[in-house]
């Protein structure tokens, strides 16, 4: 006899579980969530650090969860999830003192509902910034912004938050068939480098695009990002998505969702690793915990975990028939060698004062700020190769965000904390001793000397403390992040959209009543990319629940 019984049992308490659980409960189900670690939220958490009095992200930094249907469906504003909107969007500072700042074309109008509005004056400000380096690229920005406003934005959102199609053609494919979309079909097969040269003539905007593509989906210049990756990267650098900061960090998203779930009766269990999914007569019947407890699932089991963990660890011998030769081949072919990053936080006495701010004052308060050598040949042809050979580049192309400018819960009065991102290699590329050296010495030996070239006050005496997270920490705390891939598997064209995970599964597995939603599935990485919401829509369709 089972120790506990629920209508729905969710394996893993990551961000997809925290989204899906309240939807199932709202539909009238009893729901139990079982998480192996000692906290919920997966990568959507905020920690104390890098020293006492400061708060920093462990993984998820940019959330914009107000755009997710769950924000309104569960009144997450009333559950404590509050966003503030910086006046700037993204920017790039070059080592010669030049810079570009882009401003949000859409701004968060109502933090309570998540409603945003188009701001024409910000589009003009961005145009003027880009026109300083290229009038042609500035006109391209206007053209692409109109396309995003008229077609791309709505289609992109519909693609994320609707049922997966029964064939390989989704909402984004409609854009390729629309002669008015501005997206020619061959674009989906181009590399990042080809796309940069196709759309832009200036080296500055091309470099901005390269670095924005890495942030958006982790693709290097030689990778093929597809239309989803293209629109995502353009949205980053042109600030089409309203920049926003959750007060209290990404932890606030998790806390609000869990609070909403508890009010609907969801029960959450941490330190409760799952040993096995119980399958009888071709149906998922429940789970067996590592402590020996058996949990009955009267209607369904949902795995908020990756494909490899599900198939290799949790399905027993009786499930061999469901793991076909095709599934095995597909699992072997999945690439995990992108999306490894060095992230962390630097606590400082004073914010960086960039040399570029003398001619472009908003640089010092830019929400997403890249620091980049003004060397196109290096960024598009050498930067990534140095990363693969040495673990990180000799000349950093750093992303920084000083959240404490807008969210004073992150740092003590008069002090600030700056989050940073630079790309690196899979765990297996370096010995653990070298990863330990990177954790301990990267900031002082490499990051600060590079940073000082852009902001002369970023010397060691301005630093209070720092912490560096490497792919080792990602892999050790999140088993699905193979080799430290924070997207679970690389976000390349052959592993995006319909092709992500096992094509044809569409969030269902061949085992009846067993579903899967994670970053391994269509929607991919990101807190609000849609896998969990799509999973609920799939379950609702199968069981006749309210949608």
XYZ file of C-alpha atoms in Angstrom:
547
model
C 0.000 0.000 0.000
C 1.282 3.468 -0.941
C 2.550 5.819 1.764
C 0.899 8.796 0.052
C -1.515 9.205 -2.822
C -2.152 12.075 -5.247
C -3.956 12.535 -8.524
C -0.790 13.993 -10.022
C 2.792 13.372 -8.936
C 5.582 15.625 -10.208
C 9.179 14.408 -10.185
C 11.505 17.321 -9.526
C 10.742 20.704 -8.050
C 12.387 22.912 -10.659
C 10.795 25.936 -12.279
C 8.638 23.838 -14.609
C 7.186 21.958 -11.635
C 6.454 25.190 -9.773
C 4.527 26.435 -12.825
C 2.699 23.223 -13.667
C 1.642 22.253 -10.125
C -0.777 25.149 -9.480
C -2.397 24.646 -12.893
C -3.136 21.008 -12.091
C -4.413 21.946 -8.632
C -6.611 24.674 -10.082
C -8.124 22.014 -12.359
C -9.181 20.083 -9.256
C -6.339 17.620 -8.828
C -4.422 16.752 -5.690
C -0.746 17.358 -6.472
C 2.503 16.238 -4.844
C 5.893 17.636 -5.898
C 9.054 15.711 -4.950
C 12.448 17.442 -5.177
C 15.826 15.807 -4.553
C 17.598 18.996 -3.422
C 16.887 21.045 -0.322
C 15.101 23.847 -2.175
C 12.547 24.340 -4.925
C 12.918 26.289 -8.143
C 15.848 24.615 -9.883
C 17.962 27.428 -11.316
C 15.304 30.031 -10.487
C 16.729 30.897 -7.077
C 18.622 33.702 -5.361
C 21.351 33.154 -2.792
C 23.220 35.125 -0.166
C 26.442 36.251 -1.753
C 29.071 36.971 -2.692
C 29.338 38.012 0.953
C 27.089 38.911 3.878
C 24.443 41.529 3.069
C 24.392 40.865 -0.678
C 22.124 38.702 -2.838
C 23.019 37.042 -6.150
C 21.528 34.736 -8.766
C 22.727 31.158 -8.932
C 21.588 30.612 -12.525
C 18.484 32.422 -13.817
C 19.139 36.162 -14.024
C 16.672 37.556 -16.577
C 13.133 36.314 -16.007
C 10.411 38.664 -17.364
C 7.891 36.239 -15.876
C 5.168 38.897 -15.995
C 4.720 37.883 -19.656
C 3.929 34.258 -18.753
C 0.216 33.285 -18.562
C 0.773 32.073 -14.977
C 1.506 35.632 -13.833
C -2.119 36.611 -14.418
C -3.722 33.200 -13.940
C -2.468 33.037 -10.337
C -2.286 36.764 -9.523
C 1.426 36.475 -8.817
C 1.679 40.193 -8.148
C -0.494 39.600 -5.080
C 1.768 36.660 -4.179
C 4.690 39.088 -3.923
C 6.220 39.003 -7.414
C 6.996 42.634 -8.236
C 8.927 43.919 -11.232
C 10.644 47.228 -11.829
C 11.543 48.416 -15.314
C 14.903 50.066 -16.050
C 14.867 52.972 -18.476
C 17.560 51.364 -20.615
C 17.607 47.997 -22.336
C 20.866 46.599 -23.667
C 24.171 48.171 -24.562
C 27.682 47.418 -25.696
C 30.857 49.232 -24.703
C 33.979 48.773 -26.800
C 37.557 48.982 -25.613
C 38.170 52.102 -27.724
C 35.589 54.037 -25.673
C 32.767 53.869 -28.221
C 29.369 52.476 -27.260
C 25.771 51.789 -28.249
C 22.747 51.772 -25.934
C 19.329 50.480 -26.967
C 16.092 51.429 -25.245
C 13.008 49.268 -24.638
C 10.604 49.518 -27.558
C 7.990 48.108 -25.194
C 7.937 49.074 -21.525
C 6.201 47.469 -18.589
C 3.110 49.654 -18.204
C 1.346 47.880 -15.338
C 3.448 45.732 -12.958
C 0.242 44.274 -11.499
C -1.019 42.769 -14.771
C 2.203 42.575 -16.776
C 0.732 44.778 -19.507
C 3.328 46.504 -21.673
C 3.067 49.334 -24.180
C 4.973 50.457 -27.273
C 7.067 53.605 -26.782
C 7.889 55.427 -30.005
C 10.361 57.840 -28.393
C 12.506 54.932 -27.225
C 12.602 53.541 -30.762
C 13.852 56.947 -31.935
C 16.528 56.985 -29.211
C 17.742 53.545 -30.260
C 17.739 54.615 -33.907
C 19.941 57.597 -33.063
C 22.385 55.394 -31.145
C 22.741 52.897 -33.999
C 22.955 55.655 -36.613
C 26.188 56.817 -34.987
C 27.885 53.707 -36.373
C 25.679 52.998 -39.408
C 22.706 54.798 -40.900
C 21.929 51.648 -42.894
C 21.826 49.494 -39.749
C 19.655 52.105 -38.031
C 17.145 51.834 -40.877
C 17.339 48.040 -40.619
C 16.538 48.345 -36.908
C 13.385 50.347 -37.727
C 12.357 47.818 -40.375
C 12.878 44.823 -38.077
C 11.121 46.531 -35.166
C 8.067 47.059 -37.361
C 8.148 43.391 -38.360
C 8.360 42.390 -34.697
C 5.488 44.720 -33.844
C 3.258 43.560 -36.702
C 4.010 39.844 -36.895
C 7.016 38.341 -35.135
C 6.179 39.212 -31.526
C 2.648 37.787 -31.484
C 3.703 34.687 -33.407
C 6.686 34.139 -31.108
C 4.419 34.307 -28.047
C 1.808 32.039 -29.640
C 4.513 29.512 -30.457
C 5.556 29.380 -26.796
C 2.148 29.219 -25.165
C 0.030 26.951 -27.351
C -0.312 23.219 -27.868
C 2.493 21.657 -29.845
C 1.432 20.921 -33.420
C 0.767 17.342 -34.449
C 3.295 17.731 -37.265
C 6.616 19.542 -37.440
C 5.085 22.847 -38.542
C 4.461 25.330 -35.755
C 3.583 29.001 -35.478
C 7.085 30.151 -36.413
C 6.867 28.149 -39.642
C 3.924 30.342 -40.612
C 6.291 33.313 -40.705
C 8.458 31.564 -43.284
C 5.399 31.063 -45.491
C 4.303 34.686 -45.149
C 5.819 36.944 -47.841
C 5.112 39.961 -45.620
C 7.076 38.643 -42.628
C 10.489 39.700 -43.892
C 11.862 36.244 -43.102
C 13.096 34.334 -46.116
C 13.090 30.568 -45.751
C 16.854 30.214 -46.207
C 17.452 32.207 -43.015
C 16.594 29.179 -40.879
C 19.615 27.337 -42.307
C 22.158 30.169 -41.979
C 24.880 30.251 -39.342
C 25.033 33.075 -36.824
C 27.893 34.578 -38.822
C 25.882 34.477 -42.037
C 22.897 36.092 -40.314
C 25.076 38.873 -38.895
C 26.358 39.702 -42.376
C 22.931 39.293 -43.966
C 21.221 41.838 -41.719
C 23.958 44.305 -40.737
C 26.781 46.174 -42.429
C 28.665 47.637 -39.453
C 31.167 45.642 -37.433
C 29.760 47.115 -34.204
C 26.211 45.819 -34.690
C 27.502 42.486 -35.942
C 29.531 42.062 -32.742
C 26.526 43.134 -30.667
C 24.486 40.471 -32.478
C 27.117 37.770 -31.905
C 27.220 38.410 -28.180
C 23.450 38.756 -27.908
C 23.044 35.399 -29.637
C 25.261 33.759 -27.012
C 23.167 35.238 -24.209
C 19.895 34.321 -25.888
C 20.529 30.668 -26.802
C 24.279 29.982 -26.522
C 25.075 29.719 -30.250
C 28.542 30.651 -31.501
C 29.206 32.242 -34.943
C 29.455 28.851 -36.688
C 26.227 27.427 -35.206
C 22.816 27.424 -36.921
C 20.251 29.045 -34.573
C 17.095 28.802 -36.698
C 14.331 31.405 -36.747
C 13.623 31.022 -33.021
C 17.242 31.814 -32.201
C 17.374 34.689 -34.677
C 14.330 36.468 -33.258
C 15.523 35.803 -29.704
C 18.931 37.374 -30.311
C 17.485 40.404 -32.092
C 15.051 40.835 -29.211
C 17.980 40.940 -26.772
C 20.151 43.516 -28.522
C 17.289 45.734 -29.708
C 15.451 45.576 -26.352
C 12.158 44.472 -27.873
C 11.289 42.566 -24.703
C 10.686 45.043 -21.877
C 13.698 44.878 -19.543
C 12.646 44.183 -15.998
C 13.993 43.123 -12.638
C 12.168 40.994 -10.093
C 12.501 42.577 -6.662
C 14.414 40.061 -4.585
C 15.799 38.264 -7.626
C 14.578 35.194 -9.471
C 13.790 33.613 -6.091
C 10.730 35.868 -6.046
C 9.328 33.993 -9.059
C 9.693 30.639 -7.314
C 8.314 31.954 -4.022
C 5.228 33.436 -5.701
C 4.462 30.264 -7.664
C 4.913 28.015 -4.624
C 2.736 30.333 -2.554
C -0.006 30.149 -5.187
C 0.359 26.371 -5.343
C 0.094 25.915 -1.588
C -3.096 27.965 -1.490
C -4.545 25.555 -4.043
C -3.498 22.542 -1.981
C -0.233 21.526 -3.671
C 2.129 19.667 -1.329
C 5.871 20.161 -1.857
C 8.614 17.880 -0.543
C 12.337 18.676 -0.622
C 15.177 16.247 0.130
C 12.935 13.673 -1.535
C 14.827 12.112 -4.410
C 13.005 9.710 -6.709
C 14.536 6.276 -7.293
C 12.103 4.858 -9.822
C 8.855 5.441 -11.685
C 6.391 2.644 -10.971
C 4.981 1.295 -14.245
C 2.421 -1.505 -14.415
C 0.423 -2.697 -17.418
C 1.910 0.052 -19.575
C 0.780 2.855 -17.252
C 2.655 5.107 -14.838
C 1.202 4.319 -11.410
C 3.437 6.329 -9.087
C 7.006 6.734 -7.864
C 9.391 5.081 -5.439
C 11.443 7.515 -3.370
C 15.085 6.968 -2.436
C 14.010 6.574 1.205
C 11.782 3.627 0.248
C 8.432 5.443 0.379
C 5.932 4.663 -2.360
C 3.789 7.479 -3.757
C 0.683 6.585 -5.736
C -0.289 8.621 -8.802
C -3.974 8.040 -9.440
C -4.060 9.913 -12.746
C -0.616 10.890 -13.977
C 3.103 11.347 -13.352
C 5.010 14.325 -14.752
C 8.795 14.289 -14.984
C 10.290 17.763 -14.547
C 13.662 16.282 -15.459
C 15.808 15.724 -18.528
C 15.477 12.896 -21.002
C 18.674 11.116 -19.982
C 17.761 11.157 -16.301
C 14.251 9.915 -17.068
C 15.205 7.090 -19.412
C 18.507 5.938 -17.908
C 17.773 6.386 -14.205
C 14.045 6.208 -13.489
C 12.596 3.693 -15.927
C 13.176 0.072 -14.940
C 13.752 -3.054 -16.995
C 10.012 -3.461 -17.542
C 10.087 -0.277 -19.656
C 12.728 -1.426 -22.151
C 10.140 -1.910 -24.885
C 9.336 1.812 -24.834
C 12.950 2.841 -25.399
C 13.104 2.007 -29.096
C 16.273 1.907 -31.212
C 15.273 5.312 -32.607
C 15.024 6.790 -29.108
C 18.460 5.369 -28.246
C 19.979 6.832 -31.409
C 18.352 10.168 -30.739
C 19.684 10.263 -27.179
C 23.204 9.475 -28.405
C 22.995 12.287 -30.947
C 21.837 15.034 -28.578
C 24.568 17.655 -28.192
C 25.362 19.186 -24.792
C 28.507 21.160 -25.683
C 27.046 24.675 -25.737
C 25.654 26.942 -22.979
C 28.458 26.541 -20.453
C 29.131 29.799 -18.651
C 31.193 31.413 -15.953
C 28.746 33.461 -13.929
C 28.952 35.141 -10.601
C 28.712 38.361 -8.709
C 31.097 41.103 -7.718
C 30.202 43.218 -4.680
C 31.602 46.741 -5.052
C 31.894 49.996 -3.146
C 30.929 52.020 -6.219
C 29.462 51.220 -9.608
C 31.717 51.078 -12.676
C 32.281 54.477 -14.251
C 32.805 53.660 -17.897
C 35.005 55.828 -20.093
C 32.291 55.581 -22.732
C 29.871 57.381 -20.387
C 31.665 60.654 -21.088
C 30.011 60.716 -24.510
C 27.099 58.365 -23.771
C 25.969 58.906 -20.136
C 23.290 56.182 -20.111
C 26.022 53.553 -20.412
C 26.527 53.677 -16.634
C 22.888 52.702 -16.018
C 22.354 50.231 -18.840
C 20.442 47.155 -17.753
C 22.283 44.585 -19.912
C 25.765 45.860 -20.703
C 28.334 44.008 -22.795
C 32.046 44.821 -22.683
C 33.673 43.876 -25.969
C 36.920 44.396 -27.904
C 36.240 46.494 -31.000
C 37.719 43.820 -33.227
C 35.307 42.023 -35.548
C 37.853 39.457 -36.726
C 38.574 38.493 -33.131
C 34.926 38.207 -32.047
C 33.659 36.267 -35.061
C 36.717 34.110 -35.809
C 38.965 33.818 -32.726
C 36.965 34.475 -29.548
C 35.053 31.180 -29.573
C 38.112 29.154 -30.589
C 40.099 30.566 -27.667
C 37.289 29.566 -25.336
C 37.358 26.000 -26.655
C 41.140 25.765 -26.366
C 41.796 27.631 -23.112
C 38.535 27.603 -21.155
C 37.899 31.322 -21.544
C 39.007 34.001 -24.013
C 42.133 36.129 -23.694
C 39.957 39.190 -24.385
C 36.654 38.994 -22.541
C 33.291 39.769 -24.109
C 31.601 40.154 -20.752
C 27.909 40.656 -19.964
C 27.185 42.623 -16.785
C 24.056 43.673 -14.915
C 24.041 45.874 -11.828
C 20.603 44.908 -10.491
C 21.178 46.796 -7.257
C 20.709 50.084 -9.143
C 16.999 49.273 -9.322
C 16.550 46.646 -6.602
C 17.992 47.761 -3.274
C 17.282 44.378 -1.661
C 20.406 43.054 -3.398
C 23.044 45.078 -1.546
C 23.591 47.156 1.619
C 23.030 50.897 1.499
C 25.672 52.648 -0.569
C 27.052 49.406 -2.032
C 26.258 47.471 -5.191
C 26.428 43.979 -6.635
C 27.107 43.248 -10.302
C 26.233 39.951 -11.973
C 28.456 38.825 -14.857
C 28.481 36.205 -17.620
C 31.262 34.883 -19.823
C 31.215 31.689 -21.846
C 33.390 28.687 -21.186
C 33.683 24.962 -21.990
C 32.020 21.714 -20.881
C 33.263 20.285 -17.592
C 35.169 17.455 -19.264
C 37.427 19.881 -21.163
C 39.388 20.857 -18.046
C 40.681 18.970 -14.988
C 38.936 19.767 -11.704
C 42.102 21.411 -10.419
C 41.881 23.960 -13.222
C 38.189 24.610 -12.553
C 39.082 25.263 -8.923
C 41.750 27.747 -10.024
C 39.216 29.519 -12.240
C 36.794 29.798 -9.315
C 39.491 31.241 -7.086
C 41.536 33.402 -9.481
C 39.408 34.327 -12.534
C 38.130 37.620 -11.137
C 41.437 39.012 -9.859
C 43.716 37.639 -12.568
C 41.561 38.139 -15.629
C 38.179 39.782 -15.160
C 39.257 42.890 -13.234
C 42.252 43.722 -15.472
C 39.940 43.495 -18.494
C 37.122 45.436 -16.808
C 39.489 48.248 -15.852
C 40.143 48.916 -19.546
C 36.500 49.984 -19.874
C 35.914 51.444 -16.382
C 39.133 52.718 -14.738
C 37.612 52.591 -11.234
C 37.110 48.818 -11.426
C 40.312 48.126 -9.548
C 40.827 45.580 -6.821
C 40.339 48.183 -4.060
C 36.776 48.810 -5.323
C 35.877 45.137 -4.841
C 34.402 43.967 -1.536
C 34.001 40.300 -2.478
C 33.260 38.064 -5.433
C 32.005 34.598 -6.245
C 32.362 32.617 -9.457
C 30.109 29.738 -10.495
C 31.496 27.339 -13.085
C 29.838 24.552 -15.094
C 31.065 22.172 -12.386
C 28.605 23.649 -9.871
C 25.795 23.547 -12.446
C 26.419 19.875 -13.233
C 26.785 18.843 -9.587
C 23.588 20.524 -8.387
C 21.457 19.947 -11.504
C 21.954 16.436 -12.984
C 20.211 17.369 -16.233
C 22.814 20.041 -16.992
C 25.128 17.592 -18.723
C 28.686 18.901 -18.625
C 27.359 22.111 -17.107
C 25.084 22.920 -20.070
C 22.591 25.260 -18.408
C 20.088 24.618 -21.217
C 20.256 20.827 -20.535
C 21.060 20.346 -24.223
C 22.414 22.756 -26.811
C 20.003 25.228 -28.384
C 20.969 24.589 -32.006
C 18.581 24.325 -34.949
C 18.495 20.503 -34.941
C 17.522 20.607 -31.243
C 14.928 23.377 -31.213
C 11.199 23.594 -31.742
C 9.657 20.319 -32.912
C 13.116 18.712 -32.967
C 13.914 19.320 -29.310
C 13.986 16.180 -27.198
C 12.396 13.199 -28.951
C 10.469 14.455 -32.006
C 6.927 13.153 -31.893
C 6.682 12.788 -28.114
C 5.198 16.288 -27.760
C 5.545 16.262 -23.941
C 3.948 12.809 -23.720
C 5.972 9.632 -23.381
C 5.078 6.216 -24.862
C 4.089 5.146 -21.332
C 0.476 6.054 -20.656
C -0.063 8.748 -17.994
C 3.653 9.698 -18.002
C 4.466 13.196 -19.234
C 7.719 15.138 -19.380
C 8.333 18.873 -19.264
C 11.817 20.281 -18.921
C 14.389 22.335 -20.796
C 15.028 19.219 -22.897
C 11.610 19.599 -24.493
C 10.165 22.101 -27.018
C 10.451 25.572 -25.517
C 13.995 24.957 -24.386
C 15.853 26.886 -21.742
C 14.522 29.833 -19.805
C 12.112 30.458 -16.960
C 9.198 31.497 -19.175
C 9.832 29.588 -22.409
C 6.602 27.596 -22.240
C 7.382 23.880 -21.782
C 5.442 23.587 -18.515
C 2.440 25.597 -19.749
C 2.343 23.538 -22.934
C 2.520 20.399 -20.820
C -0.543 21.518 -18.881
C -2.414 22.231 -22.130
C -1.468 18.746 -23.345
C -2.692 17.119 -20.121
C -5.858 19.224 -20.187
C -6.592 18.074 -23.729
C -5.966 14.426 -22.855
C -8.072 14.496 -19.673
C -10.716 17.018 -20.679
C -9.621 19.672 -18.164
C -10.234 23.402 -18.429
C -7.738 25.199 -20.665
